[in-house]
Amino acid sequence: MQSVNPYTESVRAEYDEHDDEAVEAALSRAIDAFGEWRERSLTDRRELLADAGEVLRDRDEEFAELMTEEMGKPISQARSEVEKCAWVCDYYAEHAAEHLQEKTVNGPKDAETYVRYDPLGPILAVMPWNFPLWQVFRFAAPHLTSGNVGLLKHASNVPGCAKVIEEVFSEAGYPEGVFQSLLVDSDQVEDVVADERVRAVTLTGSGPAGRAVAEQAGRNLKKSVLELGGSDPFVVLDDAPIDEAAETGARARTINSGQSCIAAKRFIVHDDVYDEFVEKFVAEMEALQVGDPKDDDTDVGPQAREDLLSDLQEQVEETVEMGATVETGGEPLDREGYFYPPTVLTDVPRDSPGAREELFGPAASVFRVESEEAAVELANDSQYGLGGSVWTTDLERGKEVAGRIDSGAVFVNELTKSDPRLPFGGVKESGYGRELGKEGIREFVNRKTVFVQHGVGDE
């Protein structure tokens, strides 16, 4: 399994893949570890998670550089990602006991009735390359702490990240087998999902991958959680603060070099402010610095793989051929590395890739609408429903519009982002289930009802 630096286009390292024998051994370790791990006190598990957060902080620069070398993330954003991983460890170390506390339910007066939250067992996590540490830690922090054990199948272009995540938990003192990385290809995933020792599966990735995993999980009667990306609307109403919307919009579209499921992708702008917004938005996009991802001043690095760059260009070309106008960008950069410039498309046809598909790179589609109602209608005219953003100076209006947008999250006067304190997930073809917050830690537990009848056998 090769790790290719997308900035230099050179192989930075090679890793031995796990064969079927190695996978079998890992599954055996996982089920053995679960038997003991589930009996560890929640206090112990929380303390170990806090220690994992400290390991992340102690090795933050090492991990940030690794992410930048494996998938091209600008180094400043890579450092922030490591810190966010430490934050999610801190959050569940502090709040897991509260989220997993037994819940008393009013029942018959002569009985004690409550719900407890028990772990399920080994959980398989199939994770993507775009946030190679954060996506894993937002899975592992809650679900290991609730008493499950984790098996990670990471994206094949970030094997180095997969290995160091395993090291974090080992260095923090987790028992062997509680968290393991499997360096396997996608063909082996089906067998792992089907294995009776694996009790549930979570996937963050593409729609086709999600459908395949969900089908396998359903066939084997196993719980699944899916986060399948999005094409988030960024709605600019007629009373929006245009300077702030344009500046934040450029960041929202190009974070992680545009390779984010919750990046703003469809900019839906009221006619009254359309020209002003487009002028300022294009200027903000053109002001972003594209270059060496290890340079602290770089805003946009390379795309993670050559095929991803090609896919994005095909989508942009087809959108333009169907009638869209290129305001800036629109062609891969003629230089070493998989670079695509910040791109703005206007006059985007509603049936073009720029409107109907997810553009996974720094290319924004801008739409003009005549009213608030038309803005909401267009925002919801998508197969996706992950996040969204609404811009207005009237906060009550913003909340009302947010309530009408069909997505898992809507932010008013802010870009869409994940937060350990808040549930995260989508609707429609963006998937189902929730990560993070109280809702996230309860996704992979047995919500067990306990009924204790009083008075039986009393003298």
CSV table of C-alpha atoms in Angstrom, one decimal:
chain,number,residue,atom,x,y,z
A,1,MET,CA,0.0,0.0,0.0
A,2,GLN,CA,1.7,3.2,-1.2
A,3,SER,CA,1.6,6.7,0.4
A,4,VAL,CA,2.0,9.3,-2.4
A,5,ASN,CA,2.8,12.9,-1.6
A,6,PRO,CA,0.3,14.9,-3.8
A,7,TYR,CA,2.6,18.0,-3.7
A,8,THR,CA,5.6,16.2,-5.1
A,9,GLU,CA,3.8,13.3,-6.8
A,10,SER,CA,6.4,11.0,-5.3
A,11,VAL,CA,6.0,7.8,-3.2
A,12,ARG,CA,6.8,8.8,0.4
A,13,ALA,CA,6.4,5.3,1.9
A,14,GLU,CA,5.1,1.8,1.3
A,15,TYR,CA,3.2,-0.4,3.8
A,16,ASP,CA,2.5,-4.1,3.9
A,17,GLU,CA,-1.1,-4.9,3.6
A,18,HIS,CA,-2.8,-7.3,6.0
A,19,ASP,CA,-3.7,-10.6,4.4
A,20,ASP,CA,-6.7,-12.8,5.5
A,21,GLU,CA,-4.6,-14.4,8.2
A,22,ALA,CA,-3.7,-11.1,9.7
A,23,VAL,CA,-7.3,-9.9,9.6
A,24,GLU,CA,-8.5,-13.1,11.3
A,25,ALA,CA,-5.9,-12.5,14.1
A,26,ALA,CA,-7.1,-8.9,14.5
A,27,LEU,CA,-10.7,-10.0,14.8
A,28,SER,CA,-9.7,-12.6,17.4
A,29,ARG,CA,-7.8,-10.0,19.4
A,30,ALA,CA,-10.8,-7.6,19.2
A,31,ILE,CA,-13.3,-10.0,20.6
A,32,ASP,CA,-10.9,-11.1,23.3
A,33,ALA,CA,-10.2,-7.5,24.2
A,34,PHE,CA,-13.9,-6.6,24.3
A,35,GLY,CA,-14.6,-9.2,27.0
A,36,GLU,CA,-12.2,-7.4,29.4
A,37,TRP,CA,-12.6,-3.8,28.1
A,38,ARG,CA,-16.4,-3.8,28.7
A,39,GLU,CA,-15.7,-4.6,32.4
A,40,ARG,CA,-13.3,-1.8,32.9
A,41,SER,CA,-14.8,1.0,34.8
A,42,LEU,CA,-16.0,4.1,32.9
A,43,THR,CA,-13.7,6.1,35.0
A,44,ASP,CA,-10.7,4.1,33.8
A,45,ARG,CA,-11.9,4.4,30.2
A,46,ARG,CA,-12.3,8.2,30.5
A,47,GLU,CA,-8.8,8.6,32.0
A,48,LEU,CA,-7.3,6.6,29.2
A,49,LEU,CA,-9.1,8.8,26.7
A,50,ALA,CA,-7.8,12.0,28.3
A,51,ASP,CA,-4.3,10.4,28.1
A,52,ALA,CA,-4.9,9.9,24.3
A,53,GLY,CA,-5.6,13.6,24.0
A,54,GLU,CA,-2.2,14.3,25.7
A,55,VAL,CA,-0.4,12.0,23.3
A,56,LEU,CA,-2.0,13.9,20.4
A,57,ARG,CA,-0.8,17.2,21.8
A,58,ASP,CA,2.7,15.9,22.5
A,59,ARG,CA,3.1,14.7,18.9
A,60,ASP,CA,1.1,17.4,17.2
A,61,GLU,CA,3.7,18.6,14.7
A,62,GLU,CA,4.7,15.1,13.7
A,63,PHE,CA,1.0,14.2,13.0
A,64,ALA,CA,0.3,17.5,11.2
A,65,GLU,CA,3.3,17.0,8.9
A,66,LEU,CA,2.2,13.4,8.2
A,67,MET,CA,-1.2,14.5,7.1
A,68,THR,CA,0.2,17.2,4.9
A,69,GLU,CA,2.6,14.7,3.2
A,70,GLU,CA,0.0,12.0,2.7
A,71,MET,CA,-3.0,14.0,1.4
A,72,GLY,CA,-1.8,17.6,0.9
A,73,LYS,CA,-3.7,19.4,3.7
A,74,PRO,CA,-2.3,22.9,4.4
A,75,ILE,CA,-0.1,22.6,7.5
A,76,SER,CA,-1.9,25.2,9.5
A,77,GLN,CA,-5.2,23.3,9.0
A,78,ALA,CA,-3.4,20.0,9.8
A,79,ARG,CA,-2.3,21.4,13.2
A,80,SER,CA,-5.8,22.5,13.9
A,81,GLU,CA,-7.1,19.0,13.0
A,82,VAL,CA,-4.7,17.4,15.6
A,83,GLU,CA,-5.9,19.9,18.2
A,84,LYS,CA,-9.5,19.1,17.4
A,85,CYS,CA,-8.9,15.4,17.8
A,86,ALA,CA,-7.4,16.2,21.3
A,87,TRP,CA,-10.5,18.3,22.0
A,88,VAL,CA,-12.9,15.4,21.2
A,89,CYS,CA,-10.9,13.3,23.6
A,90,ASP,CA,-11.2,15.9,26.3
A,91,TYR,CA,-14.9,16.3,25.6
A,92,TYR,CA,-15.8,12.6,26.1
A,93,ALA,CA,-13.4,12.2,28.9
A,94,GLU,CA,-15.4,14.9,30.7
A,95,HIS,CA,-18.9,14.1,29.6
A,96,ALA,CA,-19.1,10.4,28.8
A,97,ALA,CA,-20.4,9.6,32.3
A,98,GLU,CA,-23.2,12.1,31.9
A,99,HIS,CA,-24.2,10.8,28.5
A,100,LEU,CA,-24.2,7.2,29.5
A,101,GLN,CA,-25.8,7.6,32.9
A,102,GLU,CA,-28.7,5.2,33.5
A,103,LYS,CA,-32.1,6.9,32.8
A,104,THR,CA,-34.9,6.3,35.2
A,105,VAL,CA,-38.3,5.8,33.5
A,106,ASN,CA,-41.6,6.2,35.4
A,107,GLY,CA,-43.3,2.8,35.5
A,108,PRO,CA,-45.5,1.0,38.0
A,109,LYS,CA,-45.3,2.2,41.6
A,110,ASP,CA,-44.2,-1.2,42.8
A,111,ALA,CA,-41.3,-1.6,40.3
A,112,GLU,CA,-38.0,0.1,39.5
A,113,THR,CA,-37.6,0.8,35.7
A,114,TYR,CA,-34.6,2.3,34.0
A,115,VAL,CA,-32.6,2.3,30.8
A,116,ARG,CA,-28.9,1.5,30.8
A,117,TYR,CA,-26.4,1.8,27.9
A,118,ASP,CA,-24.3,-1.2,27.3
A,119,PRO,CA,-21.6,-1.6,24.6
A,120,LEU,CA,-22.2,-3.8,21.6
A,121,GLY,CA,-18.7,-5.2,20.8
A,122,PRO,CA,-16.2,-4.7,18.0
A,123,ILE,CA,-17.2,-1.9,15.7
A,124,LEU,CA,-15.8,-1.5,12.2
A,125,ALA,CA,-15.1,2.1,11.0
A,126,VAL,CA,-14.5,2.7,7.3
A,127,MET,CA,-13.0,6.1,7.1
A,128,PRO,CA,-12.0,8.6,4.4
A,129,TRP,CA,-8.7,10.4,3.6
A,130,ASN,CA,-9.8,14.1,3.7
A,131,PHE,CA,-9.7,14.5,7.5
A,132,PRO,CA,-7.6,11.4,8.2
A,133,LEU,CA,-7.2,11.9,12.0
A,134,TRP,CA,-10.4,13.8,12.9
A,135,GLN,CA,-12.8,11.4,11.1
A,136,VAL,CA,-11.3,8.5,13.1
A,137,PHE,CA,-11.1,10.2,16.5
A,138,ARG,CA,-14.7,11.4,16.3
A,139,PHE,CA,-15.6,7.7,16.0
A,140,ALA,CA,-13.1,6.3,18.4
A,141,ALA,CA,-13.4,8.8,21.3
A,142,PRO,CA,-17.0,8.1,22.1
A,143,HIS,CA,-17.3,4.5,21.1
A,144,LEU,CA,-14.2,3.2,22.9
A,145,THR,CA,-15.2,5.1,26.0
A,146,SER,CA,-18.7,3.5,25.9
A,147,GLY,CA,-17.0,0.1,26.1
A,148,ASN,CA,-16.8,-1.0,22.5
A,149,VAL,CA,-13.6,-1.9,20.7
A,150,GLY,CA,-12.6,-0.4,17.3
A,151,LEU,CA,-11.4,-1.8,14.0
A,152,LEU,CA,-10.3,0.9,11.5
A,153,LYS,CA,-10.3,0.4,7.7
A,154,HIS,CA,-8.8,3.7,6.6
A,155,ALA,CA,-8.5,5.0,3.1
A,156,SER,CA,-5.7,3.4,1.1
A,157,ASN,CA,-3.9,6.7,0.4
A,158,VAL,CA,-3.3,7.5,4.1
A,159,PRO,CA,-1.8,4.3,5.6
A,160,GLY,CA,0.7,6.3,7.6
A,161,CYS,CA,-2.2,8.1,9.4
A,162,ALA,CA,-3.9,4.7,10.1
A,163,LYS,CA,-0.7,3.4,11.7
A,164,VAL,CA,-0.1,6.4,14.0
A,165,ILE,CA,-3.7,6.5,15.2
A,166,GLU,CA,-3.2,3.0,16.5
A,167,GLU,CA,0.1,4.2,18.1
A,168,VAL,CA,-1.8,7.0,19.9
A,169,PHE,CA,-4.1,4.6,21.7
A,170,SER,CA,-1.2,2.2,22.5
A,171,GLU,CA,1.0,5.0,23.9
A,172,ALA,CA,-2.0,6.2,26.0
A,173,GLY,CA,-2.1,2.8,27.7
A,174,TYR,CA,-5.1,1.2,26.0
A,175,PRO,CA,-5.0,-2.7,26.2
A,176,GLU,CA,-4.0,-4.6,23.1
A,177,GLY,CA,-6.9,-5.2,20.7
A,178,VAL,CA,-9.1,-2.3,21.9
A,179,PHE,CA,-8.2,-0.3,18.8
A,180,GLN,CA,-6.6,-1.8,15.6
A,181,SER,CA,-5.9,-0.5,12.1
A,182,LEU,CA,-6.5,-2.9,9.3
A,183,LEU,CA,-4.5,-2.1,6.1
A,184,VAL,CA,-6.8,-3.9,3.7
A,185,ASP,CA,-8.4,-3.1,0.4
A,186,SER,CA,-12.1,-2.5,-0.1
A,187,ASP,CA,-12.7,-6.1,-1.3
A,188,GLN,CA,-11.9,-7.4,2.1
A,189,VAL,CA,-14.4,-5.1,3.9
A,190,GLU,CA,-17.4,-7.3,3.0
A,191,ASP,CA,-16.0,-10.3,4.8
A,192,VAL,CA,-15.2,-8.2,7.9
A,193,VAL,CA,-18.7,-6.7,8.0
A,194,ALA,CA,-20.2,-10.2,7.7
A,195,ASP,CA,-18.0,-11.7,10.5
A,196,GLU,CA,-20.2,-12.5,13.5
A,197,ARG,CA,-17.6,-10.9,15.8
A,198,VAL,CA,-18.2,-7.5,14.3
A,199,ARG,CA,-21.4,-6.0,15.8
A,200,ALA,CA,-21.8,-2.8,13.9
A,201,VAL,CA,-20.2,-0.6,11.2
A,202,THR,CA,-19.8,3.1,10.5
A,203,LEU,CA,-18.7,4.7,7.2
A,204,THR,CA,-17.8,8.1,6.1
A,205,GLY,CA,-17.4,8.3,2.3
A,206,SER,CA,-19.0,8.2,-1.0
A,207,GLY,CA,-22.6,7.2,-1.8
A,208,PRO,CA,-21.7,4.0,-3.6
A,209,ALA,CA,-19.4,2.9,-0.8
A,210,GLY,CA,-22.1,3.7,1.8
A,211,ARG,CA,-24.7,1.8,-0.1
A,212,ALA,CA,-22.5,-1.2,-0.4
A,213,VAL,CA,-21.6,-1.2,3.4
A,214,ALA,CA,-25.3,-0.6,4.4
A,215,GLU,CA,-26.4,-3.5,2.2
A,216,GLN,CA,-23.8,-5.8,3.8
A,217,ALA,CA,-24.7,-4.6,7.3
A,218,GLY,CA,-28.4,-5.0,6.7
A,219,ARG,CA,-28.0,-8.5,5.2
A,220,ASN,CA,-26.2,-9.4,8.5
A,221,LEU,CA,-28.6,-7.5,10.8
A,222,LYS,CA,-26.0,-5.1,12.0
A,223,LYS,CA,-26.4,-1.5,13.0
A,224,SER,CA,-24.8,1.0,10.7
A,225,VAL,CA,-24.2,4.8,10.7
A,226,LEU,CA,-23.4,6.5,7.3
A,227,GLU,CA,-22.0,10.0,6.5
A,228,LEU,CA,-22.0,10.2,2.8
A,229,GLY,CA,-21.0,13.8,1.9
A,230,GLY,CA,-23.0,16.7,0.7
A,231,SER,CA,-23.5,19.7,-1.6
A,232,ASP,CA,-24.2,22.2,1.1
A,233,PRO,CA,-26.2,25.4,0.2
A,234,PHE,CA,-24.8,28.8,1.3
A,235,VAL,CA,-27.8,31.1,1.2
A,236,VAL,CA,-27.2,34.8,1.0
A,237,LEU,CA,-30.5,36.7,1.6
A,238,ASP,CA,-31.2,40.3,0.5
A,239,ASP,CA,-30.3,41.7,4.0
A,240,ALA,CA,-27.1,39.7,4.4
A,241,PRO,CA,-23.8,41.3,5.6
A,242,ILE,CA,-22.1,41.0,2.2
A,243,ASP,CA,-18.5,41.5,3.2
A,244,GLU,CA,-18.6,38.9,6.0
A,245,ALA,CA,-20.6,36.5,3.8
A,246,ALA,CA,-18.1,36.8,0.9
A,247,GLU,CA,-15.0,36.3,3.2
A,248,THR,CA,-16.5,33.4,5.1
A,249,GLY,CA,-17.9,31.9,1.9
A,250,ALA,CA,-14.4,31.7,0.3
A,251,ARG,CA,-13.1,29.9,3.4
A,252,ALA,CA,-16.1,27.7,3.6
A,253,ARG,CA,-15.6,26.6,-0.1
A,254,THR,CA,-11.8,26.1,0.1
A,255,ILE,CA,-11.2,24.6,3.6
A,256,ASN,CA,-9.1,21.5,3.2
A,257,SER,CA,-8.4,22.6,-0.4
A,258,GLY,CA,-12.1,22.3,-1.0
A,259,GLN,CA,-12.2,18.6,-0.1
A,260,SER,CA,-14.7,18.7,2.7
A,261,CYS,CA,-18.2,17.0,2.9
A,262,ILE,CA,-19.5,20.1,4.7
A,263,ALA,CA,-17.8,22.7,2.5
A,264,ALA,CA,-20.2,25.3,1.1
A,265,LYS,CA,-20.7,24.2,-2.5
A,266,ARG,CA,-23.9,25.8,-3.9
A,267,PHE,CA,-24.0,29.6,-3.3
A,268,ILE,CA,-27.6,30.7,-3.5
A,269,VAL,CA,-27.8,34.5,-3.7
A,270,HIS,CA,-30.8,36.9,-3.7
A,271,ASP,CA,-31.0,39.1,-6.8
A,272,ASP,CA,-30.9,42.3,-4.8
A,273,VAL,CA,-27.3,41.6,-3.6
A,274,TYR,CA,-26.2,39.1,-6.3
A,275,ASP,CA,-23.8,41.4,-8.2
A,276,GLU,CA,-22.2,42.8,-5.1
A,277,PHE,CA,-21.7,39.4,-3.5
A,278,VAL,CA,-20.2,37.8,-6.7
A,279,GLU,CA,-17.7,40.7,-7.1
A,280,LYS,CA,-16.5,40.4,-3.5
A,281,PHE,CA,-16.6,36.6,-3.4
A,282,VAL,CA,-14.5,36.3,-6.6
A,283,ALA,CA,-12.0,38.8,-5.1
A,284,GLU,CA,-11.8,36.7,-1.9
A,285,MET,CA,-11.3,33.5,-3.9
A,286,GLU,CA,-8.6,35.1,-6.0
A,287,ALA,CA,-6.8,36.4,-2.9
A,288,LEU,CA,-6.2,32.9,-1.5
A,289,GLN,CA,-2.7,31.6,-1.7
A,290,VAL,CA,-2.2,28.3,-3.6
A,291,GLY,CA,1.1,26.5,-3.1
A,292,ASP,CA,3.3,24.3,-0.9
A,293,PRO,CA,1.0,22.8,1.8
A,294,LYS,CA,3.9,23.0,4.3
A,295,ASP,CA,4.1,26.7,4.0
A,296,ASP,CA,2.2,28.4,6.8
A,297,ASP,CA,0.9,31.1,4.4
A,298,THR,CA,-0.7,28.6,2.1
A,299,ASP,CA,-4.5,28.6,2.0
A,300,VAL,CA,-5.1,26.0,-0.7
A,301,GLY,CA,-2.8,23.0,-1.3
A,302,PRO,CA,-3.0,20.2,-3.9
A,303,GLN,CA,-5.9,17.8,-4.3
A,304,ALA,CA,-5.2,14.6,-2.6
A,305,ARG,CA,-4.9,12.4,-5.7
A,306,GLU,CA,-4.5,12.8,-9.4
A,307,ASP,CA,-7.8,11.0,-10.2
A,308,LEU,CA,-9.7,13.4,-7.9
A,309,LEU,CA,-8.2,16.3,-9.8
A,310,SER,CA,-9.3,14.8,-13.1
A,311,ASP,CA,-12.8,14.1,-11.8
A,312,LEU,CA,-13.2,17.7,-10.6
A,313,GLN,CA,-12.0,19.1,-13.9
A,314,GLU,CA,-14.5,16.9,-15.8
A,315,GLN,CA,-17.4,18.2,-13.7
A,316,VAL,CA,-16.3,21.8,-14.2
A,317,GLU,CA,-15.8,21.3,-18.0
A,318,GLU,CA,-19.2,19.7,-18.4
A,319,THR,CA,-20.9,22.5,-16.4
A,320,VAL,CA,-19.3,25.1,-18.6
A,321,GLU,CA,-20.2,23.3,-21.7
A,322,MET,CA,-23.8,23.3,-20.6
A,323,GLY,CA,-23.8,27.1,-20.2
A,324,ALA,CA,-22.0,28.2,-17.0
A,325,THR,CA,-19.6,31.1,-16.9
A,326,VAL,CA,-16.1,30.8,-15.4
A,327,GLU,CA,-15.5,33.9,-13.2
A,328,THR,CA,-12.1,32.7,-12.0
A,329,GLY,CA,-10.1,29.5,-12.1
A,330,GLY,CA,-11.5,26.7,-14.1
A,331,GLU,CA,-8.4,24.8,-15.2
A,332,PRO,CA,-5.8,22.7,-13.3
A,333,LEU,CA,-2.6,24.6,-12.7
A,334,ASP,CA,0.4,23.8,-14.9
A,335,ARG,CA,2.8,22.9,-12.2
A,336,GLU,CA,4.1,19.9,-10.3
A,337,GLY,CA,1.5,18.6,-7.9
A,338,TYR,CA,-2.3,18.0,-8.2
A,339,PHE,CA,-3.3,21.6,-8.0
A,340,TYR,CA,-6.7,23.1,-8.8
A,341,PRO,CA,-7.2,26.8,-8.3
A,342,PRO,CA,-10.1,28.4,-6.4
A,343,THR,CA,-12.9,28.5,-9.0
A,344,VAL,CA,-16.2,30.4,-9.3
A,345,LEU,CA,-18.9,29.4,-11.7
A,346,THR,CA,-22.0,31.5,-12.4
A,347,ASP,CA,-25.0,31.0,-14.6
A,348,VAL,CA,-24.9,27.4,-13.6
A,349,PRO,CA,-27.6,25.3,-15.3
A,350,ARG,CA,-29.8,23.5,-12.8
A,351,ASP,CA,-29.2,20.1,-14.5
A,352,SER,CA,-25.4,20.4,-14.7
A,353,PRO,CA,-22.9,18.7,-12.5
A,354,GLY,CA,-22.2,22.0,-10.8
A,355,ALA,CA,-25.8,21.9,-9.5
A,356,ARG,CA,-26.6,18.2,-9.2
A,357,GLU,CA,-23.3,16.6,-8.1
A,358,GLU,CA,-20.9,17.2,-5.3
A,359,LEU,CA,-17.8,19.1,-6.5
A,360,PHE,CA,-15.1,17.8,-4.2
A,361,GLY,CA,-12.5,20.5,-4.7
A,362,PRO,CA,-12.3,24.3,-4.6
A,363,ALA,CA,-15.0,25.0,-7.2
A,364,ALA,CA,-18.1,27.1,-6.2
A,365,SER,CA,-21.4,27.2,-8.1
A,366,VAL,CA,-23.3,30.4,-7.7
A,367,PHE,CA,-27.0,30.8,-8.4
A,368,ARG,CA,-29.2,33.9,-8.6
A,369,VAL,CA,-32.7,33.7,-7.0
A,370,GLU,CA,-35.6,36.2,-6.9
A,371,SER,CA,-36.9,35.6,-3.3
A,372,GLU,CA,-36.4,33.9,0.0
A,373,GLU,CA,-38.8,31.2,-1.0
A,374,ALA,CA,-36.9,30.5,-4.2
A,375,ALA,CA,-33.7,30.3,-2.1
A,376,VAL,CA,-35.1,27.7,0.2
A,377,GLU,CA,-36.6,25.8,-2.7
A,378,LEU,CA,-33.2,25.7,-4.5
A,379,ALA,CA,-31.4,24.8,-1.2
A,380,ASN,CA,-33.6,21.8,-0.9
A,381,ASP,CA,-33.4,20.8,-4.5
A,382,SER,CA,-30.6,18.3,-3.9
A,383,GLN,CA,-30.1,14.7,-3.3
A,384,TYR,CA,-27.9,15.7,-0.3
A,385,GLY,CA,-28.8,17.0,3.1
A,386,LEU,CA,-25.7,17.3,5.3
A,387,GLY,CA,-25.3,21.0,6.2
A,388,GLY,CA,-26.1,24.5,5.2
A,389,SER,CA,-25.5,28.1,5.9
A,390,VAL,CA,-27.8,31.1,5.9
A,391,TRP,CA,-26.7,34.8,5.9
A,392,THR,CA,-28.9,37.6,7.1
A,393,THR,CA,-28.8,40.5,9.6
A,394,ASP,CA,-32.2,39.4,11.0
A,395,LEU,CA,-31.4,36.5,13.3
A,396,GLU,CA,-35.1,35.6,13.7
A,397,ARG,CA,-35.4,35.4,10.0
A,398,GLY,CA,-32.3,33.3,9.8
A,399,LYS,CA,-33.6,30.8,12.3
A,400,GLU,CA,-36.9,30.6,10.4
A,401,VAL,CA,-35.1,29.9,7.1
A,402,ALA,CA,-32.8,27.4,8.8
A,403,GLY,CA,-35.8,25.5,10.0
A,404,ARG,CA,-37.0,25.1,6.4
A,405,ILE,CA,-33.8,23.7,5.0
A,406,ASP,CA,-33.7,19.9,4.8
A,407,SER,CA,-30.3,19.0,6.2
A,408,GLY,CA,-28.6,17.6,9.3
A,409,ALA,CA,-27.3,21.0,10.4
A,410,VAL,CA,-27.8,24.7,9.4
A,411,PHE,CA,-25.6,27.5,10.6
A,412,VAL,CA,-26.7,31.1,10.6
A,413,ASN,CA,-24.0,33.7,9.7
A,414,GLU,CA,-21.3,31.0,10.1
A,415,LEU,CA,-19.8,28.3,8.0
A,416,THR,CA,-20.9,24.7,8.6
A,417,LYS,CA,-18.6,22.8,10.9
A,418,SER,CA,-18.5,19.8,13.3
A,419,ASP,CA,-18.2,20.3,17.0
A,420,PRO,CA,-17.8,17.5,19.7
A,421,ARG,CA,-20.6,19.1,21.7
A,422,LEU,CA,-23.2,18.9,18.8
A,423,PRO,CA,-24.7,16.0,16.9
A,424,PHE,CA,-23.4,15.7,13.4
A,425,GLY,CA,-24.9,13.8,10.4
A,426,GLY,CA,-27.2,14.1,7.4
A,427,VAL,CA,-30.5,13.2,5.8
A,428,LYS,CA,-31.5,12.1,2.3
A,429,GLU,CA,-28.4,10.7,0.4
A,430,SER,CA,-26.0,12.3,3.0
A,431,GLY,CA,-26.7,9.3,5.2
A,432,TYR,CA,-28.2,8.5,8.5
A,433,GLY,CA,-27.3,8.3,12.2
A,434,ARG,CA,-25.4,10.8,14.2
A,435,GLU,CA,-21.8,11.3,15.5
A,436,LEU,CA,-20.6,13.5,18.3
A,437,GLY,CA,-22.5,14.9,21.3
A,438,LYS,CA,-24.8,12.8,23.5
A,439,GLU,CA,-26.5,11.4,20.4
A,440,GLY,CA,-23.3,10.2,18.9
A,441,ILE,CA,-22.0,8.2,21.9
A,442,ARG,CA,-25.4,6.4,22.1
A,443,GLU,CA,-25.4,5.2,18.4
A,444,PHE,CA,-23.5,2.0,19.2
A,445,VAL,CA,-24.9,0.9,22.6
A,446,ASN,CA,-27.6,-1.4,23.6
A,447,ARG,CA,-30.3,0.8,25.2
A,448,LYS,CA,-31.3,-1.9,27.6
A,449,THR,CA,-34.6,-1.7,29.6
A,450,VAL,CA,-34.4,-3.0,33.1
A,451,PHE,CA,-37.6,-3.7,35.0
A,452,VAL,CA,-37.2,-4.7,38.7
A,453,GLN,CA,-40.5,-5.8,40.4
A,454,HIS,CA,-40.6,-5.0,44.1
A,455,GLY,CA,-42.3,-7.1,46.7
A,456,VAL,CA,-41.9,-10.6,45.2
A,457,GLY,CA,-40.9,-13.1,47.8
A,458,ASP,CA,-41.2,-10.5,50.7
A,459,GLU,CA,-42.4,-12.0,53.9
